[in-house]
């Protein structure tokens, strides 16, 4: 009897422990087992230009999806499963094998069993109607879901700058897991979500992504949805306002599309570093990346296999010799060092002989001073100016490289995009490091200094860096950090703060002389054909030699208005000839959009017809 009493007491104690002490815990577990969450994607935030023109938004598209958890098990209920897949396949003109392949692909990509798997994306009304009419035979597993797709209403406009989005893949998940280890604030990615893959979509992904919602479903003993219990609404991402001007961007893209070859153009505000336009050609339409999977795969091959690499943003990630645009740097260096003045005159007989080699000039200029040399782009003048800076094998090129770096060349620009090139400013130490295993090539020769002085040889720059150079000359010597972020709008407004990288170590009077020479380029020099009557422009042309092509790369950089500049531009057109003929027209189109000709005043009809 005592044993029975002890057993009864122990049983009651255990029941008390389970129901009273652990009751809330087990209730929570039961609720968790009874309820499941089906995610609701959040629309990405808007992307606007500086004047609130919509560049990126979202559209809802309907898809026919399957919730794997609600589908009969392939192991326990194979016949029921096959019946549903056959019925669905008949309606969608697919085979059960094709549907199973989509489900298996989702499982392989680590999709949750409650994540709807799209079988047909962007379903039309007729297909949706068929599915709804046959819900009684398809069961709870087949749903018509609302999929939010990224949409760019301006088409290919600013494609490289905006970037594109795609569904999260295995590589994104793996990278995200590694980033989470070092930075817990990194946005947690999951299968079926959308992530920015390039451009501002990637750079500002955390702000644009929004917050996912969910539908809460009650499930049966086999974890299949029975009814929807509640909904947690999704929250759209923040609105991102860019510094670019869609009007200038369109003018730049239209002009560059008429150019002879691939290229890039960048327009920047020299007062604060804001990017006003950024173009790269060839381009692509980012809406392609929101197409249904099967349609996208066909188009992707044509983009990816294009030898001209349309996905590369040439404005920030390409590197070219700067050619004669670099003469502005050589002029600034000589003026600052005191080895050059506005009155310094050199003779140009069509080139310069150094030792046994003749370094040619593109024409015979005769006796020419600094203003004339910049206006006429005289190579011979700058050969001699560079040699005067010091030892042409050491101190001369070292000083020239130092001044080039003052203007931001050979360095990262710090622009708020996922990647950009630093370019290259060579000097004797660099050449020695590069050729440690080949001493015969490690020496810096005077000829290297001559090539560097006119922007040929090893010097490499991006179009963005040249726009920075033009902007720094325009504003009198302030090197701004270029940026495209202007404002974030959400629960609170965040505005950008322009950043000064540094003031260049060049006296204001010397920069003023270089600016005056650039003005002469447009009034009576190599750029005079593209001068505009409505605004004073200062510019510099260039033609960069390409060892792999007979035609050089065409360069043009400029700023306007001359007195109080509000825009600086750099343009390159690859393998197209002279900058004055092929790059300058693109800059001219941008300037015409920025400074349109004033409209003639309207005259009353009776006055127009009056005779004196």
Coordinates of C-alpha atoms in Angstrom, one line a residue:
X1 CA 0.0 0.0 0.0
X2 CA 2.9 2.3 0.8
X3 CA 4.5 1.6 -2.6
X4 CA 1.2 2.4 -4.3
X5 CA 0.9 5.7 -2.4
X6 CA 4.4 6.7 -3.3
X7 CA 3.8 5.9 -7.0
X8 CA 0.6 7.9 -6.9
X9 CA 2.4 10.8 -5.2
X10 CA 5.2 10.7 -7.8
X11 CA 2.7 10.6 -10.6
X12 CA 0.9 13.6 -9.3
X13 CA 4.1 15.5 -8.7
X14 CA 5.2 14.8 -12.3
X15 CA 1.8 16.0 -13.6
X16 CA 2.1 19.2 -11.4
X17 CA 5.6 19.8 -12.8
X18 CA 4.5 19.3 -16.4
X19 CA 1.3 21.3 -16.2
X20 CA 2.2 24.1 -13.8
X21 CA 6.0 24.6 -13.8
X22 CA 6.5 23.7 -17.5
X23 CA 3.0 24.5 -18.7
X24 CA 3.8 27.7 -20.5
X25 CA 6.8 26.2 -22.2
X26 CA 4.8 23.3 -23.6
X27 CA 1.9 25.6 -24.6
X28 CA 4.4 27.6 -26.6
X29 CA 5.8 24.5 -28.3
X30 CA 2.3 23.3 -29.1
X31 CA 1.4 26.7 -30.6
X32 CA 4.6 26.6 -32.6
X33 CA 3.8 23.1 -33.9
X34 CA 0.3 24.2 -34.7
X35 CA 1.2 27.5 -36.5
X36 CA 3.5 28.1 -39.5
X37 CA 4.5 31.4 -41.1
X38 CA 4.5 31.9 -44.9
X39 CA 6.7 34.9 -45.9
X40 CA 5.4 37.9 -47.7
X41 CA 8.0 39.8 -49.7
X42 CA 8.4 43.5 -49.1
X43 CA 8.5 45.9 -52.0
X44 CA 11.9 47.6 -52.5
X45 CA 12.2 51.3 -51.9
X46 CA 11.9 53.8 -54.8
X47 CA 15.0 55.2 -56.5
X48 CA 14.6 58.8 -57.6
X49 CA 16.8 61.3 -59.4
X50 CA 17.5 64.7 -57.9
X51 CA 14.2 66.1 -59.4
X52 CA 12.1 63.1 -58.1
X53 CA 11.9 61.3 -61.5
X54 CA 11.3 57.7 -60.7
X55 CA 14.2 55.5 -61.8
X56 CA 13.4 52.3 -59.9
X57 CA 10.2 51.0 -58.4
X58 CA 8.3 47.7 -57.9
X59 CA 5.5 45.9 -59.7
X60 CA 3.3 43.1 -58.5
X61 CA 3.1 40.0 -60.7
X62 CA 1.0 36.9 -60.1
X63 CA 2.6 33.5 -60.0
X64 CA 1.3 29.9 -59.7
X65 CA 3.2 28.5 -56.8
X66 CA 3.4 25.4 -54.6
X67 CA 3.9 25.3 -50.9
X68 CA 5.9 22.1 -50.4
X69 CA 4.6 21.5 -46.9
X70 CA 1.0 21.3 -48.1
X71 CA 1.8 18.8 -50.9
X72 CA 1.3 15.1 -50.1
X73 CA 4.5 13.4 -49.2
X74 CA 6.3 11.6 -52.1
X75 CA 7.2 8.8 -49.7
X76 CA 4.0 8.3 -47.7
X77 CA 1.4 9.5 -50.3
X78 CA 2.9 9.1 -53.7
X79 CA -0.4 8.5 -55.6
X80 CA -2.1 11.6 -54.1
X81 CA 0.9 13.7 -54.9
X82 CA 1.1 12.4 -58.5
X83 CA -2.6 13.1 -59.0
X84 CA -2.2 16.7 -57.9
X85 CA 0.9 17.2 -60.1
X86 CA -0.8 15.7 -63.1
X87 CA -3.8 18.0 -62.7
X88 CA -1.6 21.0 -62.2
X89 CA 0.6 20.0 -65.1
X90 CA -2.4 19.6 -67.4
X91 CA -3.6 23.2 -66.6
X92 CA -0.1 24.7 -67.0
X93 CA 0.9 22.5 -70.0
X94 CA 3.8 21.0 -68.0
X95 CA 4.7 17.4 -67.0
X96 CA 4.8 16.3 -63.3
X97 CA 8.5 15.6 -63.9
X98 CA 9.1 19.3 -64.8
X99 CA 7.2 20.5 -61.7
X100 CA 9.1 18.0 -59.4
X101 CA 12.3 19.4 -60.9
X102 CA 11.3 23.0 -59.8
X103 CA 10.5 21.7 -56.3
X104 CA 13.8 19.9 -56.1
X105 CA 15.7 22.9 -57.3
X106 CA 14.1 25.0 -54.5
X107 CA 15.0 22.3 -52.0
X108 CA 18.6 22.2 -53.2
X109 CA 18.8 26.0 -52.8
X110 CA 17.7 25.5 -49.1
X111 CA 14.2 26.9 -49.5
X112 CA 11.9 26.4 -46.4
X113 CA 9.0 24.0 -46.8
X114 CA 6.6 26.9 -46.3
X115 CA 8.2 29.1 -48.8
X116 CA 6.0 29.1 -52.0
X117 CA 7.9 27.8 -55.0
X118 CA 7.0 29.6 -58.2
X119 CA 6.1 27.1 -61.0
X120 CA 4.8 29.7 -63.5
X121 CA 6.0 33.3 -63.0
X122 CA 4.0 36.2 -64.3
X123 CA 0.9 34.1 -65.0
X124 CA -1.8 35.7 -67.2
X125 CA -5.4 36.1 -66.2
X126 CA -6.5 33.0 -68.2
X127 CA -4.1 30.8 -66.3
X128 CA -5.0 32.3 -62.9
X129 CA -8.7 31.7 -63.7
X130 CA -8.0 28.0 -64.6
X131 CA -6.2 27.5 -61.3
X132 CA -8.9 29.1 -59.2
X133 CA -11.6 27.1 -61.0
X134 CA -9.8 23.9 -60.2
X135 CA -8.8 24.6 -56.6
X136 CA -11.0 21.8 -55.4
X137 CA -8.8 19.2 -57.1
X138 CA -5.5 20.9 -56.5
X139 CA -5.8 21.2 -52.7
X140 CA -4.2 23.7 -50.4
X141 CA -0.7 23.2 -51.9
X142 CA -1.3 25.2 -55.0
X143 CA -1.5 29.0 -54.6
X144 CA -1.8 32.1 -56.7
X145 CA 0.9 34.3 -55.1
X146 CA 1.8 37.9 -55.5
X147 CA 5.4 38.3 -56.5
X148 CA 7.0 41.7 -56.3
X149 CA 9.4 42.4 -59.2
X150 CA 11.8 45.3 -59.6
X151 CA 10.8 47.7 -62.4
X152 CA 12.8 50.4 -64.0
X153 CA 10.3 52.8 -65.8
X154 CA 13.1 54.6 -67.7
X155 CA 14.3 51.3 -69.3
X156 CA 18.1 51.3 -69.9
X157 CA 18.6 54.8 -68.6
X158 CA 21.4 54.8 -66.0
X159 CA 21.5 51.0 -66.0
X160 CA 25.1 50.7 -64.8
X161 CA 24.6 53.3 -62.1
X162 CA 21.3 51.7 -60.8
X163 CA 22.4 48.1 -61.2
X164 CA 19.9 45.3 -61.0
X165 CA 18.4 42.8 -58.6
X166 CA 18.0 39.0 -58.7
X167 CA 16.8 36.3 -56.4
X168 CA 19.1 35.2 -53.6
X169 CA 21.2 32.2 -54.7
X170 CA 23.5 29.7 -53.0
X171 CA 26.6 32.0 -53.3
X172 CA 24.7 34.9 -51.7
X173 CA 23.6 32.7 -48.8
X174 CA 27.2 31.5 -48.2
X175 CA 28.6 35.0 -48.4
X176 CA 25.8 36.3 -46.1
X177 CA 26.6 33.6 -43.5
X178 CA 30.3 34.7 -43.5
X179 CA 29.4 38.4 -43.2
X180 CA 27.0 37.6 -40.3
X181 CA 29.8 36.2 -38.3
X182 CA 31.8 39.4 -38.4
X183 CA 28.9 41.9 -38.6
X184 CA 25.5 40.8 -37.0
X185 CA 23.8 43.9 -38.4
X186 CA 24.2 42.6 -42.0
X187 CA 20.8 41.9 -43.5
X188 CA 19.9 38.2 -43.1
X189 CA 19.2 36.7 -46.5
X190 CA 16.9 33.8 -47.3
X191 CA 15.9 31.8 -50.3
X192 CA 13.4 33.4 -52.5
X193 CA 14.3 36.9 -51.4
X194 CA 15.7 39.6 -53.6
X195 CA 19.1 41.2 -53.4
X196 CA 20.8 44.0 -55.2
X197 CA 23.6 42.6 -57.4
X198 CA 25.3 45.7 -58.7
X199 CA 25.2 49.5 -58.7
X200 CA 23.2 51.4 -56.1
X201 CA 20.9 48.4 -55.8
X202 CA 23.8 46.6 -54.2
X203 CA 25.4 49.5 -52.4
X204 CA 22.2 50.5 -50.7
X205 CA 20.6 47.1 -50.6
X206 CA 20.0 47.2 -46.8
X207 CA 18.1 50.5 -47.1
X208 CA 16.1 49.5 -50.2
X209 CA 15.2 46.0 -49.1
X210 CA 12.3 46.7 -46.7
X211 CA 11.0 44.3 -44.0
X212 CA 9.4 41.0 -44.9
X213 CA 5.9 40.2 -43.6
X214 CA 4.1 36.8 -43.1
X215 CA 0.8 35.0 -43.2
X216 CA 0.3 32.7 -40.2
X217 CA -1.4 29.4 -40.9
X218 CA -2.8 26.7 -38.7
X219 CA -1.5 23.3 -39.8
X220 CA -2.7 19.7 -39.3
X221 CA -0.8 16.8 -37.8
X222 CA 1.2 16.4 -41.0
X223 CA 2.1 20.1 -41.0
X224 CA -0.2 20.9 -43.9
X225 CA -1.9 24.3 -43.8
X226 CA -5.5 24.3 -42.8
X227 CA -6.5 27.9 -42.4
X228 CA -4.9 31.4 -42.3
X229 CA -4.9 32.7 -38.7
X230 CA -3.3 36.2 -39.1
X231 CA -1.1 38.4 -41.3
X232 CA 1.9 40.5 -40.4
X233 CA 2.1 43.2 -43.1
X234 CA 5.3 43.8 -45.0
X235 CA 7.1 47.2 -44.9
X236 CA 8.5 48.8 -48.0
X237 CA 12.1 49.9 -48.2
X238 CA 13.3 53.4 -47.9
X239 CA 13.2 55.8 -50.8
X240 CA 16.7 56.6 -52.2
X241 CA 17.2 59.9 -53.9
X242 CA 20.3 60.1 -56.2
X243 CA 22.3 63.1 -57.2
X244 CA 21.9 62.4 -60.9
X245 CA 19.8 64.5 -63.2
X246 CA 17.7 62.3 -65.5
X247 CA 17.7 65.1 -68.2
X248 CA 21.5 65.2 -68.3
X249 CA 21.7 61.5 -68.1
X250 CA 19.4 61.0 -71.1
X251 CA 21.3 63.6 -73.1
X252 CA 24.6 61.8 -72.3
X253 CA 23.3 58.4 -73.2
X254 CA 21.7 59.5 -76.5
X255 CA 24.9 61.3 -77.5
X256 CA 27.2 58.4 -76.6
X257 CA 24.9 55.9 -78.4
X258 CA 25.7 57.9 -81.6
X259 CA 29.5 57.6 -81.0
X260 CA 31.7 55.4 -83.1
X261 CA 32.4 52.8 -80.4
X262 CA 32.1 51.8 -76.7
X263 CA 32.8 54.5 -74.1
X264 CA 31.8 56.3 -71.0
X265 CA 30.9 59.8 -69.7
X266 CA 30.7 61.3 -66.3
X267 CA 29.4 64.7 -65.3
X268 CA 30.0 66.0 -61.8
X269 CA 29.2 69.2 -59.8
X270 CA 32.6 70.8 -58.9
X271 CA 31.0 72.6 -56.0
X272 CA 30.3 69.4 -53.9
X273 CA 31.2 66.2 -55.8
X274 CA 27.7 65.2 -56.8
X275 CA 27.5 63.0 -59.8
X276 CA 25.1 64.6 -62.3
X277 CA 25.3 61.9 -65.0
X278 CA 27.2 58.6 -65.4
X279 CA 27.0 56.6 -68.7
X280 CA 28.7 53.5 -69.9
X281 CA 28.3 51.9 -73.4
X282 CA 27.3 49.3 -74.4
X283 CA 24.5 49.1 -71.9
X284 CA 21.7 46.8 -71.0
X285 CA 18.1 47.0 -69.8
X286 CA 18.0 46.1 -66.1
X287 CA 14.3 45.0 -66.5
X288 CA 15.7 41.9 -68.1
X289 CA 16.8 40.6 -64.7
X290 CA 13.1 40.6 -63.5
X291 CA 11.9 38.4 -66.3
X292 CA 10.6 34.9 -65.5
X293 CA 13.5 32.4 -65.0
X294 CA 13.0 30.6 -68.4
X295 CA 12.7 33.8 -70.4
X296 CA 15.7 35.3 -68.6
X297 CA 18.0 32.4 -69.3
X298 CA 17.6 32.9 -73.1
X299 CA 18.4 36.6 -72.9
X300 CA 21.2 36.2 -70.3
X301 CA 23.4 34.3 -72.7
X302 CA 23.4 37.1 -75.3
X303 CA 24.4 39.6 -72.6
X304 CA 27.0 37.4 -70.9
X305 CA 28.6 36.3 -74.2
X306 CA 28.8 39.8 -75.7
X307 CA 32.6 40.4 -76.3
X308 CA 32.1 44.1 -75.5
X309 CA 31.0 43.2 -71.9
X310 CA 27.9 45.4 -71.5
X311 CA 27.7 44.7 -67.7
X312 CA 31.0 46.5 -67.0
X313 CA 30.6 50.0 -65.8
X314 CA 33.3 51.7 -67.9
X315 CA 32.8 55.0 -66.1
X316 CA 34.4 53.7 -62.9
X317 CA 36.0 50.3 -63.7
X318 CA 37.9 50.9 -66.9
X319 CA 41.4 52.2 -67.2
X320 CA 42.9 54.1 -70.1
X321 CA 46.0 56.3 -70.7
X322 CA 44.7 59.9 -70.2
X323 CA 46.5 61.2 -73.3
X324 CA 46.7 65.0 -73.7
X325 CA 44.2 65.7 -71.0
X326 CA 47.1 64.9 -68.6
X327 CA 48.9 68.0 -70.0
X328 CA 46.9 70.0 -67.5
X329 CA 48.7 68.1 -64.7
X330 CA 52.1 68.6 -66.3
X331 CA 51.4 72.3 -66.7
X332 CA 50.3 72.6 -63.0
X333 CA 53.4 70.7 -61.8
X334 CA 55.8 72.9 -63.8
X335 CA 54.1 76.1 -62.7
X336 CA 54.1 75.0 -59.0
X337 CA 57.8 74.0 -59.2
X338 CA 58.7 77.3 -60.8
X339 CA 60.3 75.6 -63.9
X340 CA 57.5 76.8 -66.1
X341 CA 55.6 80.1 -66.4
X342 CA 52.9 81.5 -68.7
X343 CA 55.6 83.2 -70.7
X344 CA 57.9 80.2 -71.2
X345 CA 58.3 79.5 -74.9
X346 CA 59.6 76.4 -76.6
X347 CA 60.0 75.6 -80.2
X348 CA 58.1 72.7 -81.8
X349 CA 59.6 71.5 -85.1
X350 CA 57.2 68.6 -85.2
X351 CA 58.8 66.7 -82.3
X352 CA 61.7 66.4 -80.0
X353 CA 64.9 64.4 -80.3
X354 CA 66.1 62.7 -77.1
X355 CA 69.3 60.7 -77.7
X356 CA 68.9 58.6 -80.7
X357 CA 65.1 58.6 -80.6
X358 CA 62.7 61.1 -82.1
X359 CA 59.5 61.8 -80.1
X360 CA 56.9 63.1 -82.5
X361 CA 54.3 65.8 -82.1
X362 CA 51.0 65.6 -84.0
X363 CA 51.8 68.7 -85.9
X364 CA 54.5 71.4 -86.2
X365 CA 53.6 74.3 -83.9
X366 CA 56.7 76.5 -84.1
X367 CA 57.4 78.8 -81.2
X368 CA 54.6 78.4 -78.6
X369 CA 54.0 79.6 -75.0
X370 CA 52.1 77.7 -72.3
X371 CA 48.6 79.0 -73.3
X372 CA 49.3 78.2 -76.9
X373 CA 50.6 74.8 -76.0
X374 CA 47.5 73.9 -74.1
X375 CA 45.2 75.3 -76.8
X376 CA 47.1 73.5 -79.6
X377 CA 47.9 70.4 -77.5
X378 CA 51.6 70.6 -78.4
X379 CA 53.4 67.4 -77.3
X380 CA 56.9 68.9 -77.9
X381 CA 56.2 71.7 -75.4
X382 CA 55.3 69.4 -72.6
X383 CA 58.2 67.0 -73.4
X384 CA 60.6 69.9 -72.6
X385 CA 58.6 71.2 -69.7
X386 CA 58.8 67.8 -68.0
X387 CA 62.5 67.5 -68.6
X388 CA 63.0 70.9 -66.9
X389 CA 61.4 69.7 -63.7
X390 CA 64.6 67.9 -62.6
X391 CA 66.5 64.7 -63.3
X392 CA 64.3 63.0 -65.9
X393 CA 65.2 59.6 -64.5
X394 CA 64.2 60.4 -60.9
X395 CA 63.2 63.7 -59.4
X396 CA 61.3 64.9 -62.5
X397 CA 58.9 62.0 -62.8
X398 CA 58.7 61.7 -59.0
X399 CA 57.4 65.2 -58.8
X400 CA 55.1 64.8 -61.7
X401 CA 53.6 61.7 -60.1
X402 CA 53.2 63.5 -56.8
X403 CA 51.2 66.3 -58.5
X404 CA 49.1 63.7 -60.4
X405 CA 48.2 62.1 -57.1
X406 CA 47.3 65.5 -55.6
X407 CA 44.6 65.6 -58.3
X408 CA 43.3 62.1 -57.2
X409 CA 44.9 60.1 -60.0
X410 CA 46.3 56.7 -59.0
X411 CA 43.9 56.5 -56.0
X412 CA 40.5 55.2 -55.2
X413 CA 37.9 57.9 -55.6
X414 CA 35.8 56.8 -52.6
X415 CA 32.6 56.9 -54.7
X416 CA 29.6 55.1 -53.1
X417 CA 29.4 52.3 -55.6
X418 CA 30.4 48.6 -55.0
X419 CA 33.7 48.9 -56.9
X420 CA 35.9 51.3 -58.8
X421 CA 39.5 51.3 -60.1
X422 CA 42.4 53.3 -58.6
X423 CA 44.1 53.5 -61.9
X424 CA 47.9 53.9 -62.0
X425 CA 50.4 56.8 -61.7
X426 CA 53.8 55.3 -62.5
X427 CA 57.2 56.5 -61.1
X428 CA 60.7 55.1 -60.9
X429 CA 60.1 53.2 -57.7
X430 CA 57.0 51.6 -59.2
X431 CA 58.9 50.5 -62.3
X432 CA 61.6 49.0 -60.2
X433 CA 59.1 47.0 -58.1
X434 CA 57.3 45.8 -61.2
X435 CA 60.4 44.4 -62.8
X436 CA 62.4 43.0 -59.8
X437 CA 63.0 39.8 -61.7
X438 CA 64.0 41.6 -64.9
X439 CA 66.6 44.2 -64.0
X440 CA 67.0 45.3 -67.6
X441 CA 63.4 46.7 -67.5
X442 CA 63.5 48.1 -64.0
X443 CA 65.3 51.4 -64.9
X444 CA 63.3 54.5 -65.6
X445 CA 64.5 56.2 -68.7
X446 CA 64.0 59.9 -69.8
X447 CA 61.8 58.6 -72.5
X448 CA 59.4 57.3 -69.9
X449 CA 59.2 60.9 -68.5
X450 CA 58.4 62.2 -71.9
X451 CA 55.6 59.7 -72.4
X452 CA 54.2 60.4 -69.0
X453 CA 54.2 64.2 -69.6
X454 CA 51.6 63.8 -72.4
X455 CA 49.6 61.1 -70.7
X456 CA 50.9 58.1 -72.7
X457 CA 52.8 55.1 -71.5
X458 CA 51.9 53.5 -68.2
X459 CA 49.6 56.1 -66.7
X460 CA 46.1 54.8 -66.4
X461 CA 42.9 56.6 -65.3
X462 CA 39.2 56.0 -65.2
X463 CA 36.6 58.4 -66.7
X464 CA 35.4 59.2 -63.2
X465 CA 39.0 60.2 -62.2
X466 CA 39.2 62.5 -65.2
X467 CA 35.9 64.1 -64.3
X468 CA 37.3 64.6 -60.8
X469 CA 40.4 66.3 -62.3
X470 CA 38.3 68.6 -64.4
X471 CA 36.1 69.4 -61.3
X472 CA 39.2 70.2 -59.2
X473 CA 40.6 72.5 -61.8
X474 CA 37.2 74.1 -62.2
X475 CA 36.7 75.0 -58.5
X476 CA 40.3 76.2 -58.0
X477 CA 41.8 73.2 -56.2
X478 CA 39.3 71.4 -54.0
X479 CA 39.2 67.6 -54.6
X480 CA 35.8 66.4 -53.5
X481 CA 34.8 62.8 -52.9
X482 CA 32.4 62.0 -55.7
X483 CA 29.0 60.6 -54.6
X484 CA 25.7 59.6 -56.0
X485 CA 23.7 59.4 -52.7
X486 CA 21.7 62.6 -52.0
X487 CA 18.9 61.6 -49.6
X488 CA 17.2 58.6 -47.9
X489 CA 13.5 59.0 -47.1
X490 CA 11.7 56.8 -44.6
X491 CA 10.7 57.2 -41.0
X492 CA 13.3 59.9 -40.9
X493 CA 15.2 61.7 -43.7
X494 CA 19.0 61.2 -44.0
X495 CA 20.8 63.7 -46.2
X496 CA 24.3 63.3 -47.7
X497 CA 27.2 65.3 -46.4
X498 CA 29.7 66.2 -49.1
X499 CA 33.3 65.3 -48.2
X500 CA 36.4 67.1 -49.2
X501 CA 39.3 64.7 -49.8
X502 CA 41.9 67.5 -49.7
X503 CA 43.0 70.8 -51.1
X504 CA 45.6 70.2 -53.8
X505 CA 49.0 71.6 -53.1
X506 CA 49.0 73.9 -56.1
X507 CA 48.8 77.7 -55.7
X508 CA 45.5 79.3 -56.9
X509 CA 47.3 81.5 -59.4
X510 CA 48.9 78.4 -61.0
X511 CA 45.5 76.7 -61.3
X512 CA 44.1 79.9 -62.8
X513 CA 46.7 79.7 -65.5
X514 CA 45.8 76.1 -66.4
X515 CA 42.2 77.1 -66.4
X516 CA 43.0 80.0 -68.8
X517 CA 44.8 77.6 -71.1
X518 CA 41.7 75.3 -71.1
X519 CA 39.6 78.2 -72.0
X520 CA 41.9 78.9 -75.0
X521 CA 41.3 75.3 -76.1
X522 CA 37.7 76.2 -76.7
X523 CA 38.1 79.6 -78.2
X524 CA 40.9 79.1 -80.6
X525 CA 42.3 75.6 -80.0
X526 CA 41.5 72.0 -80.6
X527 CA 38.1 72.2 -79.1
X528 CA 36.8 75.4 -80.8
X529 CA 34.4 73.5 -83.1
X530 CA 32.4 72.6 -80.0
X531 CA 32.3 75.9 -78.2
X532 CA 28.8 77.1 -77.3
X533 CA 27.5 80.7 -77.6
X534 CA 25.3 80.5 -74.5
X535 CA 28.0 79.4 -72.0
X536 CA 31.7 79.8 -71.6
X537 CA 33.5 76.5 -71.6
X538 CA 37.0 75.4 -70.7
X539 CA 38.2 72.1 -71.9
X540 CA 41.0 69.8 -73.1
X541 CA 41.1 67.2 -75.8
X542 CA 43.2 64.0 -76.0
X543 CA 43.9 60.9 -78.1
X544 CA 45.3 57.9 -76.2
X545 CA 47.3 55.4 -78.2
X546 CA 46.3 51.8 -78.1
X547 CA 48.9 49.2 -78.8
X548 CA 46.2 46.8 -79.9
X549 CA 44.4 49.1 -82.3
X550 CA 45.3 51.5 -85.0
X551 CA 42.7 54.0 -83.7
X552 CA 43.4 55.8 -80.4
X553 CA 40.9 56.3 -77.6
X554 CA 39.2 59.7 -77.9
X555 CA 39.2 61.9 -74.7
X556 CA 37.6 65.2 -73.8
X557 CA 37.2 66.9 -70.4
X558 CA 35.7 70.3 -69.7
X559 CA 33.9 72.5 -67.2
X560 CA 31.3 75.3 -67.5
X561 CA 30.6 78.1 -67.0
X562 CA 34.2 79.3 -67.0
X563 CA 33.8 81.9 -64.2
X564 CA 31.6 80.0 -61.8
X565 CA 31.5 76.4 -62.8
X566 CA 28.5 74.2 -62.0
X567 CA 29.4 71.1 -64.1
X568 CA 32.6 69.3 -65.0
X569 CA 32.6 66.5 -67.6
X570 CA 34.9 63.7 -68.9
X571 CA 34.2 61.6 -71.9
X572 CA 36.0 58.7 -73.5
X573 CA 35.1 56.9 -76.8
X574 CA 37.2 53.8 -77.3
X575 CA 39.3 53.3 -80.5
X576 CA 37.5 56.1 -82.3
X577 CA 40.2 58.7 -83.2
X578 CA 40.7 62.2 -82.0
X579 CA 39.0 63.5 -78.9
X580 CA 38.0 66.7 -80.6
X581 CA 36.0 64.7 -83.3
X582 CA 34.5 61.9 -81.2
X583 CA 34.4 62.6 -77.5
X584 CA 33.8 66.4 -77.5
X585 CA 30.3 66.0 -79.2
X586 CA 29.1 63.9 -76.3
X587 CA 30.2 66.6 -73.8
X588 CA 28.6 69.2 -76.0
X589 CA 25.2 67.4 -75.8
X590 CA 25.4 67.3 -72.0
X591 CA 26.3 71.0 -71.9
X592 CA 23.4 71.9 -74.2
X593 CA 21.0 70.0 -71.9
X594 CA 22.5 71.8 -68.8
X595 CA 22.6 75.2 -70.5
X596 CA 19.8 75.3 -73.2
X597 CA 19.8 78.2 -75.6
X598 CA 17.5 81.0 -74.3
X599 CA 14.2 81.1 -76.1
X600 CA 13.6 84.1 -78.3
X601 CA 11.0 86.5 -76.7
X602 CA 7.5 86.2 -78.2
X603 CA 6.5 89.1 -80.4
X604 CA 2.9 90.2 -80.7
X605 CA 1.5 89.4 -84.2
X606 CA 0.5 93.0 -84.8
X607 CA 4.1 94.1 -84.0
X608 CA 5.6 91.4 -86.1
X609 CA 3.6 92.5 -89.1
X610 CA 4.1 96.2 -88.6
X611 CA 6.3 98.1 -91.1
X612 CA 8.4 101.0 -90.2

